[in-house]
């Protein structure tokens, strides 16, 4: 075997293919498989988005290299959108466009920390964040966010975990995997800790467009006069626009930081996919009503999942929000064993809590947004029929 970077050898393999393999053993006795594993929009893109993508892809101009930090039309449109959403002023020069939010995190981590440094991850964590830090040789330092606290991280625990090796703190809200939505005051308190201790706050808001309260501002960090000294905000266009295959994400940060960020982007990809950038720039604002309709649909699916769990004796919903729920199972068995049995015997594919860090053997992560309401209504019978041998 060709010698491989030992950090990469020590990194876990992508876990979702393992779960998907369980589903291939389901015989279909209870009807079609209900896939609640990977977070994928459960409805297609708007026809106008598809038309804009097709038109952009046919343009010879879109086949050429673009600006490293993104084409001006999408940077301008997204800056205006975020400014309106948060009631602040974000400049287009404070926006970078990436090939998905995972790439945004990878570049941000590389820009902030070197091998041997540490970045704090509230646990349960998003496994791709942990994998990224592992392969870069950066310590992924866990700070438990407990079920009894609704999986909301404690700012005091964050502060206590910061030492001279810590370069950043990572938050995801609404959270993947738990679904927990962090209160604005908690986000602000952790921002203050980071600012005072001179470490970055990486805030991943991939799922912010699916909050149950359409009028609520997720946080007030962009109102802080010194936010550019601390905050690196991440976003994904995949879920709101139903285009995960086109790989588009965004970063908001101070222009000085983005200058360093651009060095990594240039070596990694040169520029994000341009046809998708052009299509989203043209449809970001025209799709406001459609996106609001989708938000209401996801909220309705969350309500449907709550109702389904309420019918199940012994199962407990410890957190739910946006796309996800963290469901406590009633069995004296590892989470992976329960998830495998659900997939093979009951035709429900979800992920074991153990995929998201230690201490989560009693939980399953449910990506309920993948399934329509009719499929969610079938879940009580499927779950009730599970017998662990």
Short mmCIF file of N, CA, C and O in Angstrom, two decimals, residues 234-368:
data_model
loop_
_atom_site.label_atom_id
_atom_site.label_comp_id
_atom_site.label_asym_id
_atom_site.label_seq_id
_atom_site.Cartn_x
_atom_site.Cartn_y
_atom_site.Cartn_z
N UNK A 234 -21.19 30.24 8.65
CA UNK A 234 -21.30 29.32 7.51
C UNK A 234 -22.76 29.09 7.14
O UNK A 234 -23.64 29.10 8.01
N UNK A 235 -22.98 28.80 5.86
CA UNK A 235 -24.34 28.59 5.36
C UNK A 235 -24.28 27.63 4.17
O UNK A 235 -23.26 27.52 3.49
N UNK A 236 -25.39 26.96 3.93
CA UNK A 236 -25.52 26.09 2.76
C UNK A 236 -26.77 26.47 1.98
O UNK A 236 -27.83 26.70 2.56
N UNK A 237 -26.63 26.53 0.66
CA UNK A 237 -27.79 26.73 -0.21
C UNK A 237 -28.50 25.42 -0.53
O UNK A 237 -29.58 25.42 -1.13
N UNK A 238 -27.93 24.29 -0.10
CA UNK A 238 -28.44 22.98 -0.51
C UNK A 238 -29.87 22.73 -0.08
O UNK A 238 -30.69 22.24 -0.87
N UNK A 239 -30.18 23.04 1.17
CA UNK A 239 -31.48 22.65 1.72
C UNK A 239 -32.58 23.62 1.29
O UNK A 239 -33.64 23.21 0.84
N UNK A 240 -32.33 24.92 1.41
CA UNK A 240 -33.37 25.90 1.09
C UNK A 240 -33.73 25.92 -0.38
O UNK A 240 -34.87 26.16 -0.76
N UNK A 241 -32.74 25.65 -1.24
CA UNK A 241 -32.98 25.71 -2.67
C UNK A 241 -33.04 24.32 -3.32
O UNK A 241 -33.21 24.20 -4.53
N UNK A 242 -32.89 23.27 -2.48
CA UNK A 242 -33.00 21.88 -2.95
C UNK A 242 -31.98 21.55 -4.04
O UNK A 242 -32.31 20.88 -5.03
N UNK A 243 -30.74 22.01 -3.84
CA UNK A 243 -29.71 21.79 -4.85
C UNK A 243 -28.44 21.20 -4.23
O UNK A 243 -27.32 21.67 -4.54
N UNK A 244 -28.53 20.18 -3.39
CA UNK A 244 -27.30 19.67 -2.76
C UNK A 244 -26.28 19.16 -3.76
O UNK A 244 -25.07 19.25 -3.51
N UNK A 245 -26.73 18.65 -4.90
CA UNK A 245 -25.80 18.14 -5.90
C UNK A 245 -25.01 19.22 -6.61
O UNK A 245 -23.99 18.94 -7.23
N UNK A 246 -25.45 20.46 -6.50
CA UNK A 246 -24.74 21.56 -7.15
C UNK A 246 -23.69 22.19 -6.24
O UNK A 246 -22.94 23.07 -6.70
N UNK A 247 -23.62 21.76 -4.98
CA UNK A 247 -22.56 22.08 -4.05
C UNK A 247 -22.26 23.58 -3.96
O UNK A 247 -21.27 24.08 -4.50
N UNK A 248 -23.10 24.29 -3.23
CA UNK A 248 -22.90 25.71 -3.01
C UNK A 248 -23.14 26.06 -1.54
O UNK A 248 -24.18 25.73 -0.98
N UNK A 249 -22.16 26.70 -0.96
CA UNK A 249 -22.28 27.20 0.40
C UNK A 249 -21.75 28.62 0.46
O UNK A 249 -21.31 29.18 -0.56
N UNK A 250 -21.76 29.19 1.66
CA UNK A 250 -21.31 30.57 1.80
C UNK A 250 -20.69 30.79 3.17
O UNK A 250 -21.01 30.08 4.14
N UNK A 251 -19.82 31.77 3.24
CA UNK A 251 -19.17 32.19 4.48
C UNK A 251 -19.33 33.69 4.61
O UNK A 251 -19.22 34.42 3.62
N UNK A 252 -19.61 34.14 5.83
CA UNK A 252 -19.57 35.57 6.14
C UNK A 252 -18.50 35.76 7.21
O UNK A 252 -18.53 35.10 8.26
N UNK A 253 -17.57 36.64 6.95
CA UNK A 253 -16.49 36.92 7.88
C UNK A 253 -15.85 38.25 7.49
O UNK A 253 -16.15 38.81 6.42
N UNK A 254 -14.98 38.74 8.33
CA UNK A 254 -14.27 39.97 8.02
C UNK A 254 -13.40 39.81 6.77
O UNK A 254 -12.92 38.72 6.46
N UNK A 255 -13.20 40.90 6.06
CA UNK A 255 -12.46 40.83 4.80
C UNK A 255 -11.01 40.40 4.99
O UNK A 255 -10.45 39.71 4.13
N UNK A 256 -10.39 40.76 6.11
CA UNK A 256 -9.01 40.33 6.35
C UNK A 256 -8.94 38.80 6.45
O UNK A 256 -8.04 38.17 5.86
N UNK A 257 -9.88 38.22 7.18
CA UNK A 257 -9.89 36.76 7.30
C UNK A 257 -10.16 36.11 5.94
O UNK A 257 -9.51 35.12 5.58
N UNK A 258 -11.09 36.65 5.17
CA UNK A 258 -11.40 36.06 3.88
C UNK A 258 -10.22 36.15 2.91
O UNK A 258 -10.10 35.32 2.00
N UNK A 259 -9.34 37.12 3.11
CA UNK A 259 -8.13 37.16 2.30
C UNK A 259 -7.26 35.93 2.52
O UNK A 259 -6.67 35.39 1.57
N UNK A 260 -7.18 35.47 3.77
CA UNK A 260 -6.45 34.23 4.07
C UNK A 260 -7.24 33.00 3.63
O UNK A 260 -6.67 32.03 3.12
N UNK A 261 -8.53 33.06 3.81
CA UNK A 261 -9.44 31.98 3.38
C UNK A 261 -9.27 31.72 1.89
O UNK A 261 -9.26 30.57 1.42
N UNK A 262 -9.08 32.80 1.11
CA UNK A 262 -8.97 32.69 -0.35
C UNK A 262 -7.73 31.90 -0.77
O UNK A 262 -7.74 31.24 -1.81
N UNK A 263 -6.67 31.95 0.04
CA UNK A 263 -5.47 31.18 -0.30
C UNK A 263 -5.77 29.69 -0.34
O UNK A 263 -5.33 28.96 -1.24
N UNK A 264 -6.54 29.23 0.66
CA UNK A 264 -6.89 27.81 0.71
C UNK A 264 -7.86 27.48 -0.42
O UNK A 264 -7.71 26.47 -1.11
N UNK A 265 -8.85 28.34 -0.65
CA UNK A 265 -9.83 28.10 -1.70
C UNK A 265 -9.16 27.99 -3.06
O UNK A 265 -9.51 27.12 -3.87
N UNK A 266 -8.19 28.83 -3.31
CA UNK A 266 -7.51 28.81 -4.61
C UNK A 266 -6.78 27.48 -4.83
O UNK A 266 -6.78 26.94 -5.94
N UNK A 267 -6.18 26.95 -3.78
CA UNK A 267 -5.48 25.67 -3.91
C UNK A 267 -6.42 24.48 -3.94
O UNK A 267 -6.12 23.46 -4.56
N UNK A 268 -7.56 24.62 -3.27
CA UNK A 268 -8.47 23.50 -3.15
C UNK A 268 -9.38 23.35 -4.37
O UNK A 268 -9.61 22.26 -4.87
N UNK A 269 -9.93 24.49 -4.86
CA UNK A 269 -10.89 24.39 -5.96
C UNK A 269 -10.85 25.53 -6.95
O UNK A 269 -11.47 25.45 -8.00
N UNK A 270 -10.16 26.59 -6.65
CA UNK A 270 -10.07 27.80 -7.46
C UNK A 270 -11.36 28.62 -7.37
O UNK A 270 -11.33 29.80 -7.04
N UNK A 271 -12.50 28.01 -7.64
CA UNK A 271 -13.77 28.72 -7.49
C UNK A 271 -14.89 27.70 -7.34
O UNK A 271 -14.77 26.56 -7.77
N UNK A 272 -15.99 28.12 -6.72
CA UNK A 272 -17.17 27.26 -6.60
C UNK A 272 -17.84 27.11 -7.97
O UNK A 272 -17.62 27.94 -8.87
N UNK A 273 -18.67 26.08 -8.16
CA UNK A 273 -19.35 25.88 -9.44
C UNK A 273 -20.11 27.13 -9.89
O UNK A 273 -20.92 27.69 -9.14
N UNK A 274 -19.86 27.57 -11.11
CA UNK A 274 -20.34 28.89 -11.53
C UNK A 274 -21.78 28.88 -12.02
O UNK A 274 -22.51 29.87 -11.84
N UNK A 275 -22.22 27.81 -12.67
CA UNK A 275 -23.60 27.78 -13.14
C UNK A 275 -24.57 27.89 -11.97
O UNK A 275 -25.56 28.64 -12.03
N UNK A 276 -24.29 27.16 -10.91
CA UNK A 276 -25.14 27.24 -9.73
C UNK A 276 -25.11 28.62 -9.10
O UNK A 276 -26.14 29.13 -8.64
N UNK A 277 -23.93 29.24 -9.06
CA UNK A 277 -23.84 30.59 -8.51
C UNK A 277 -24.74 31.55 -9.28
O UNK A 277 -25.50 32.34 -8.69
N UNK A 278 -24.64 31.49 -10.59
CA UNK A 278 -25.42 32.41 -11.41
C UNK A 278 -26.92 32.16 -11.25
O UNK A 278 -27.73 33.10 -11.14
N UNK A 279 -27.31 30.88 -11.20
CA UNK A 279 -28.73 30.54 -11.07
C UNK A 279 -29.29 31.00 -9.73
O UNK A 279 -30.41 31.53 -9.65
N UNK A 280 -28.53 30.83 -8.65
CA UNK A 280 -29.01 31.24 -7.34
C UNK A 280 -29.05 32.75 -7.20
O UNK A 280 -29.95 33.30 -6.56
N UNK A 281 -28.09 33.43 -7.80
CA UNK A 281 -28.13 34.89 -7.76
C UNK A 281 -29.41 35.42 -8.40
O UNK A 281 -30.01 36.39 -7.93
N UNK A 282 -29.85 34.74 -9.46
CA UNK A 282 -31.06 35.19 -10.18
C UNK A 282 -32.35 34.81 -9.48
O UNK A 282 -33.39 35.43 -9.72
N UNK A 283 -32.30 33.80 -8.62
CA UNK A 283 -33.55 33.28 -8.03
C UNK A 283 -33.63 33.45 -6.52
O UNK A 283 -34.65 33.12 -5.93
N UNK A 284 -32.59 33.97 -5.88
CA UNK A 284 -32.59 34.05 -4.42
C UNK A 284 -33.79 34.83 -3.90
O UNK A 284 -34.55 34.33 -3.07
N UNK A 285 -34.00 36.02 -4.38
CA UNK A 285 -35.14 36.81 -3.90
C UNK A 285 -36.48 36.38 -4.53
O UNK A 285 -37.50 36.32 -3.83
N UNK A 286 -36.54 36.06 -5.84
CA UNK A 286 -37.82 35.61 -6.40
C UNK A 286 -38.38 34.34 -5.73
O UNK A 286 -39.58 34.08 -5.82
N UNK A 287 -37.52 33.56 -5.06
CA UNK A 287 -37.97 32.32 -4.44
C UNK A 287 -38.41 32.50 -2.99
O UNK A 287 -38.65 31.52 -2.28
N UNK A 288 -38.57 33.73 -2.51
CA UNK A 288 -38.90 33.96 -1.10
C UNK A 288 -40.19 33.25 -0.71
O UNK A 288 -40.26 32.55 0.31
N UNK A 289 -41.25 33.42 -1.49
CA UNK A 289 -42.54 32.81 -1.14
C UNK A 289 -42.46 31.29 -1.20
O UNK A 289 -43.02 30.59 -0.34
N UNK A 290 -41.77 30.76 -2.20
CA UNK A 290 -41.62 29.30 -2.33
C UNK A 290 -40.85 28.73 -1.15
O UNK A 290 -41.21 27.71 -0.58
N UNK A 291 -39.79 29.42 -0.74
CA UNK A 291 -39.01 28.95 0.39
C UNK A 291 -39.80 29.02 1.68
O UNK A 291 -39.68 28.15 2.55
N UNK A 292 -40.64 30.02 1.82
CA UNK A 292 -41.49 30.11 3.01
C UNK A 292 -42.50 28.96 3.03
O UNK A 292 -42.77 28.37 4.10
N UNK A 293 -43.03 28.61 1.88
CA UNK A 293 -43.94 27.46 1.80
C UNK A 293 -43.22 26.18 2.22
O UNK A 293 -43.78 25.34 2.95
N UNK A 294 -41.98 26.03 1.80
CA UNK A 294 -41.20 24.86 2.19
C UNK A 294 -40.91 24.86 3.68
O UNK A 294 -40.91 23.80 4.33
N UNK A 295 -40.62 26.03 4.24
CA UNK A 295 -40.39 26.11 5.68
C UNK A 295 -41.61 25.63 6.44
O UNK A 295 -41.51 24.83 7.39
N UNK A 296 -42.78 26.07 6.03
CA UNK A 296 -44.01 25.63 6.71
C UNK A 296 -44.21 24.13 6.57
O UNK A 296 -44.69 23.46 7.50
N UNK A 297 -43.84 23.57 5.41
CA UNK A 297 -43.97 22.13 5.22
C UNK A 297 -43.04 21.37 6.16
O UNK A 297 -43.45 20.36 6.75
N UNK A 298 -41.81 21.84 6.32
CA UNK A 298 -40.87 21.16 7.22
C UNK A 298 -41.36 21.27 8.66
O UNK A 298 -41.26 20.31 9.44
N UNK A 299 -41.89 22.41 9.04
CA UNK A 299 -42.45 22.56 10.40
C UNK A 299 -43.60 21.58 10.60
O UNK A 299 -43.74 20.96 11.66
N UNK A 300 -44.43 21.40 9.57
CA UNK A 300 -45.54 20.45 9.66
C UNK A 300 -45.01 19.02 9.79
O UNK A 300 -45.60 18.19 10.52
N UNK A 301 -43.94 18.70 9.10
CA UNK A 301 -43.35 17.36 9.24
C UNK A 301 -42.80 17.16 10.65
O UNK A 301 -42.91 16.06 11.21
N UNK A 302 -42.21 18.21 11.22
CA UNK A 302 -41.74 18.12 12.60
C UNK A 302 -42.91 17.86 13.55
O UNK A 302 -42.82 17.01 14.46
N UNK A 303 -44.00 18.58 13.35
CA UNK A 303 -45.19 18.35 14.18
C UNK A 303 -45.71 16.92 14.02
O UNK A 303 -46.13 16.28 14.99
N UNK A 304 -45.68 16.43 12.77
CA UNK A 304 -46.12 15.07 12.52
C UNK A 304 -45.23 14.05 13.22
O UNK A 304 -45.71 13.04 13.75
N UNK A 305 -43.92 14.32 13.24
CA UNK A 305 -43.02 13.38 13.91
C UNK A 305 -43.23 13.42 15.42
O UNK A 305 -43.21 12.37 16.08
N UNK A 306 -43.46 14.61 15.98
CA UNK A 306 -43.78 14.69 17.41
C UNK A 306 -45.01 13.85 17.73
O UNK A 306 -45.03 13.11 18.72
N UNK A 307 -46.02 13.98 16.90
CA UNK A 307 -47.26 13.22 17.13
C UNK A 307 -47.01 11.73 17.01
O UNK A 307 -47.60 10.92 17.76
N UNK A 308 -46.15 11.33 16.09
CA UNK A 308 -45.85 9.91 15.92
C UNK A 308 -45.15 9.35 17.16
O UNK A 308 -45.50 8.28 17.67
N UNK A 309 -44.17 10.08 17.68
CA UNK A 309 -43.43 9.61 18.84
C UNK A 309 -44.33 9.56 20.07
O UNK A 309 -44.18 8.67 20.93
N UNK A 310 -45.28 10.49 20.16
CA UNK A 310 -46.20 10.50 21.31
C UNK A 310 -47.02 9.22 21.41
O UNK A 310 -47.53 8.89 22.49
N UNK A 311 -47.13 8.49 20.33
CA UNK A 311 -47.89 7.22 20.33
C UNK A 311 -47.03 6.03 20.75
O UNK A 311 -47.55 4.91 20.85
N UNK A 312 -45.75 6.23 20.99
CA UNK A 312 -44.83 5.13 21.23
C UNK A 312 -44.45 5.05 22.70
O UNK A 312 -43.88 5.98 23.26
N UNK A 313 -44.74 3.94 23.31
CA UNK A 313 -44.37 3.73 24.70
C UNK A 313 -42.87 3.44 24.80
O UNK A 313 -42.34 2.59 24.07
N UNK A 314 -42.19 4.16 25.68
CA UNK A 314 -40.78 3.91 25.93
C UNK A 314 -39.82 4.73 25.08
O UNK A 314 -38.64 4.83 25.41
N UNK A 315 -40.30 5.28 23.99
CA UNK A 315 -39.46 6.14 23.15
C UNK A 315 -39.61 7.58 23.62
O UNK A 315 -40.70 8.01 24.01
N UNK A 316 -38.53 8.37 23.55
CA UNK A 316 -38.58 9.75 24.06
C UNK A 316 -37.86 10.69 23.10
O UNK A 316 -36.75 10.42 22.66
N UNK A 317 -38.53 11.77 22.77
CA UNK A 317 -37.98 12.79 21.89
C UNK A 317 -37.21 13.79 22.75
O UNK A 317 -37.79 14.60 23.45
N UNK A 318 -35.88 13.73 22.71
CA UNK A 318 -35.07 14.59 23.56
C UNK A 318 -34.78 15.94 22.92
O UNK A 318 -34.46 16.90 23.63
N UNK A 319 -34.85 16.04 21.60
CA UNK A 319 -34.67 17.32 20.91
C UNK A 319 -35.22 17.19 19.50
O UNK A 319 -35.17 16.11 18.90
N UNK A 320 -35.74 18.31 18.98
CA UNK A 320 -36.23 18.33 17.61
C UNK A 320 -36.20 19.77 17.12
O UNK A 320 -36.46 20.71 17.87
N UNK A 321 -35.87 19.95 15.84
CA UNK A 321 -35.88 21.27 15.25
C UNK A 321 -35.33 21.24 13.84
O UNK A 321 -34.50 20.40 13.51
N UNK A 322 -35.83 22.14 13.00
CA UNK A 322 -35.40 22.21 11.59
C UNK A 322 -35.54 20.84 10.95
O UNK A 322 -36.65 20.33 10.80
N UNK A 323 -34.44 20.19 10.58
CA UNK A 323 -34.47 18.93 9.82
C UNK A 323 -34.41 17.68 10.70
O UNK A 323 -34.66 16.58 10.20
N UNK A 324 -34.05 17.82 12.00
CA UNK A 324 -33.61 16.66 12.75
C UNK A 324 -34.33 16.49 14.08
O UNK A 324 -34.82 17.45 14.67
N UNK A 325 -34.30 15.23 14.54
CA UNK A 325 -34.71 14.91 15.91
C UNK A 325 -33.70 13.93 16.48
O UNK A 325 -33.12 13.11 15.76
N UNK A 326 -33.47 14.02 17.79
CA UNK A 326 -32.64 13.05 18.50
C UNK A 326 -33.58 12.25 19.38
O UNK A 326 -34.15 12.76 20.36
N UNK A 327 -33.77 10.99 19.01
CA UNK A 327 -34.79 10.13 19.60
C UNK A 327 -34.14 9.10 20.51
O UNK A 327 -33.27 8.34 20.08
N UNK A 328 -34.61 9.05 21.75
CA UNK A 328 -34.09 8.07 22.71
C UNK A 328 -34.86 6.76 22.55
O UNK A 328 -36.09 6.73 22.66
N UNK A 329 -34.13 5.68 22.30
CA UNK A 329 -34.78 4.38 22.13
C UNK A 329 -34.88 3.64 23.47
O UNK A 329 -34.14 3.96 24.42
N UNK A 330 -35.77 2.66 23.60
CA UNK A 330 -36.01 2.02 24.90
C UNK A 330 -35.25 0.73 25.14
O UNK A 330 -35.50 0.05 26.14
N UNK A 331 -34.32 0.38 24.25
CA UNK A 331 -33.73 -0.95 24.30
C UNK A 331 -32.37 -0.95 25.02
O UNK A 331 -31.64 0.04 24.99
N UNK A 332 -32.06 -2.08 25.63
CA UNK A 332 -30.76 -2.29 26.24
C UNK A 332 -29.83 -2.86 25.16
O UNK A 332 -29.45 -4.03 25.17
N UNK A 333 -29.51 -2.02 24.20
CA UNK A 333 -28.72 -2.43 23.05
C UNK A 333 -28.01 -1.22 22.48
O UNK A 333 -28.49 -0.08 22.62
N UNK A 334 -26.85 -1.42 21.83
CA UNK A 334 -26.16 -0.28 21.20
C UNK A 334 -27.03 0.38 20.13
O UNK A 334 -27.85 -0.27 19.47
N UNK A 335 -26.81 1.67 19.95
CA UNK A 335 -27.62 2.42 18.99
C UNK A 335 -27.50 1.84 17.58
O UNK A 335 -28.49 1.78 16.84
N UNK A 336 -26.31 1.40 17.18
CA UNK A 336 -26.14 0.86 15.83
C UNK A 336 -26.94 -0.43 15.66
O UNK A 336 -27.48 -0.69 14.57
N UNK A 337 -27.04 -1.24 16.71
CA UNK A 337 -27.83 -2.48 16.63
C UNK A 337 -29.30 -2.16 16.44
O UNK A 337 -29.99 -2.79 15.63
N UNK A 338 -29.78 -1.15 17.16
CA UNK A 338 -31.18 -0.75 17.03
C UNK A 338 -31.45 -0.17 15.65
O UNK A 338 -32.45 -0.51 14.99
N UNK A 339 -30.56 0.70 15.18
CA UNK A 339 -30.76 1.32 13.86
C UNK A 339 -30.72 0.28 12.75
O UNK A 339 -31.52 0.34 11.80
N UNK A 340 -29.82 -0.68 12.85
CA UNK A 340 -29.74 -1.73 11.84
C UNK A 340 -31.03 -2.55 11.82
O UNK A 340 -31.57 -2.87 10.74
N UNK A 341 -31.54 -2.91 12.99
CA UNK A 341 -32.77 -3.69 13.06
C UNK A 341 -33.96 -2.91 12.50
O UNK A 341 -34.81 -3.47 11.80
N UNK A 342 -34.02 -1.62 12.78
CA UNK A 342 -35.10 -0.80 12.23
C UNK A 342 -35.06 -0.80 10.71
O UNK A 342 -36.10 -0.89 10.04
N UNK A 343 -33.86 -0.71 10.15
CA UNK A 343 -33.73 -0.67 8.70
C UNK A 343 -34.09 -2.01 8.08
O UNK A 343 -34.86 -2.08 7.11
N UNK A 344 -33.52 -3.09 8.61
CA UNK A 344 -33.66 -4.40 7.99
C UNK A 344 -35.05 -4.98 8.21
O UNK A 344 -35.66 -5.55 7.29
N UNK A 345 -35.60 -4.83 9.43
CA UNK A 345 -36.84 -5.50 9.79
C UNK A 345 -38.08 -4.62 9.63
O UNK A 345 -39.17 -5.13 9.34
N UNK A 346 -37.91 -3.30 9.80
CA UNK A 346 -39.09 -2.42 9.80
C UNK A 346 -39.07 -1.39 8.68
O UNK A 346 -39.99 -0.59 8.56
N UNK A 347 -38.01 -1.37 7.88
CA UNK A 347 -37.98 -0.47 6.72
C UNK A 347 -37.90 1.00 7.07
O UNK A 347 -38.43 1.84 6.36
N UNK A 348 -37.19 1.31 8.18
CA UNK A 348 -36.98 2.71 8.58
C UNK A 348 -35.47 2.92 8.71
O UNK A 348 -34.83 2.31 9.58
N UNK A 349 -34.90 3.75 7.86
CA UNK A 349 -33.47 3.98 7.87
C UNK A 349 -33.17 5.27 8.61
O UNK A 349 -33.64 6.35 8.24
N UNK A 350 -32.40 5.16 9.69
CA UNK A 350 -31.94 6.34 10.43
C UNK A 350 -30.51 6.06 10.88
O UNK A 350 -29.96 5.00 10.61
N UNK A 351 -29.92 7.02 11.57
CA UNK A 351 -28.53 6.88 11.97
C UNK A 351 -28.41 6.70 13.48
O UNK A 351 -29.13 7.37 14.24
N UNK A 352 -27.52 5.83 13.93
CA UNK A 352 -27.32 5.65 15.37
C UNK A 352 -26.62 6.86 15.98
O UNK A 352 -25.76 7.49 15.35
N UNK A 353 -26.98 7.16 17.22
CA UNK A 353 -26.33 8.28 17.90
C UNK A 353 -24.84 8.12 18.04
O UNK A 353 -24.11 9.11 18.11
N UNK A 354 -24.36 6.88 18.04
CA UNK A 354 -22.92 6.63 18.18
C UNK A 354 -22.13 7.18 17.01
O UNK A 354 -20.92 7.38 17.13
N UNK A 355 -22.77 7.45 15.88
CA UNK A 355 -22.07 8.09 14.77
C UNK A 355 -21.66 9.52 15.10
O UNK A 355 -20.84 10.12 14.39
N UNK A 356 -22.24 10.09 16.14
CA UNK A 356 -22.05 11.50 16.44
C UNK A 356 -21.28 11.72 17.74
O UNK A 356 -21.37 12.77 18.35
N UNK A 357 -20.50 10.69 18.11
CA UNK A 357 -19.62 10.83 19.26
C UNK A 357 -20.00 9.88 20.39
O UNK A 357 -21.10 9.31 20.40
N UNK A 358 -19.09 9.69 21.34
CA UNK A 358 -19.36 8.77 22.45
C UNK A 358 -20.46 9.29 23.36
O UNK A 358 -20.74 10.48 23.41
N UNK A 359 -21.08 8.34 24.07
CA UNK A 359 -22.13 8.71 25.02
C UNK A 359 -23.51 8.85 24.42
O UNK A 359 -24.43 9.34 25.08
N UNK A 360 -23.68 8.42 23.17
CA UNK A 360 -24.96 8.59 22.48
C UNK A 360 -25.60 7.27 22.08
O UNK A 360 -26.37 7.20 21.12
N UNK A 361 -25.28 6.20 22.82
CA UNK A 361 -25.78 4.87 22.47
C UNK A 361 -27.28 4.72 22.66
O UNK A 361 -27.89 3.82 22.10
N UNK A 362 -27.90 5.60 23.42
CA UNK A 362 -29.34 5.49 23.64
C UNK A 362 -30.16 6.29 22.62
O UNK A 362 -31.39 6.34 22.72
N UNK A 363 -29.49 6.91 21.65
CA UNK A 363 -30.19 7.80 20.73
C UNK A 363 -30.06 7.38 19.27
O UNK A 363 -29.09 6.75 18.86
N UNK A 364 -31.06 7.77 18.50
CA UNK A 364 -31.06 7.66 17.05
C UNK A 364 -31.25 9.07 16.48
O UNK A 364 -32.06 9.85 16.99
N UNK A 365 -30.52 9.37 15.40
CA UNK A 365 -30.78 10.65 14.72
C UNK A 365 -31.77 10.43 13.60
O UNK A 365 -31.57 9.58 12.72
N UNK A 366 -32.83 11.22 13.63
CA UNK A 366 -33.91 11.12 12.65
C UNK A 366 -33.90 12.36 11.77
O UNK A 366 -34.08 13.48 12.26
N UNK A 367 -33.70 12.20 10.48
CA UNK A 367 -33.81 13.31 9.52
C UNK A 367 -35.23 13.28 8.95
O UNK A 367 -35.45 12.87 7.81
N UNK A 368 -36.19 13.73 9.76
CA UNK A 368 -37.60 13.60 9.39
C UNK A 368 -37.98 14.44 8.19
O UNK A 368 -38.98 14.17 7.52
#
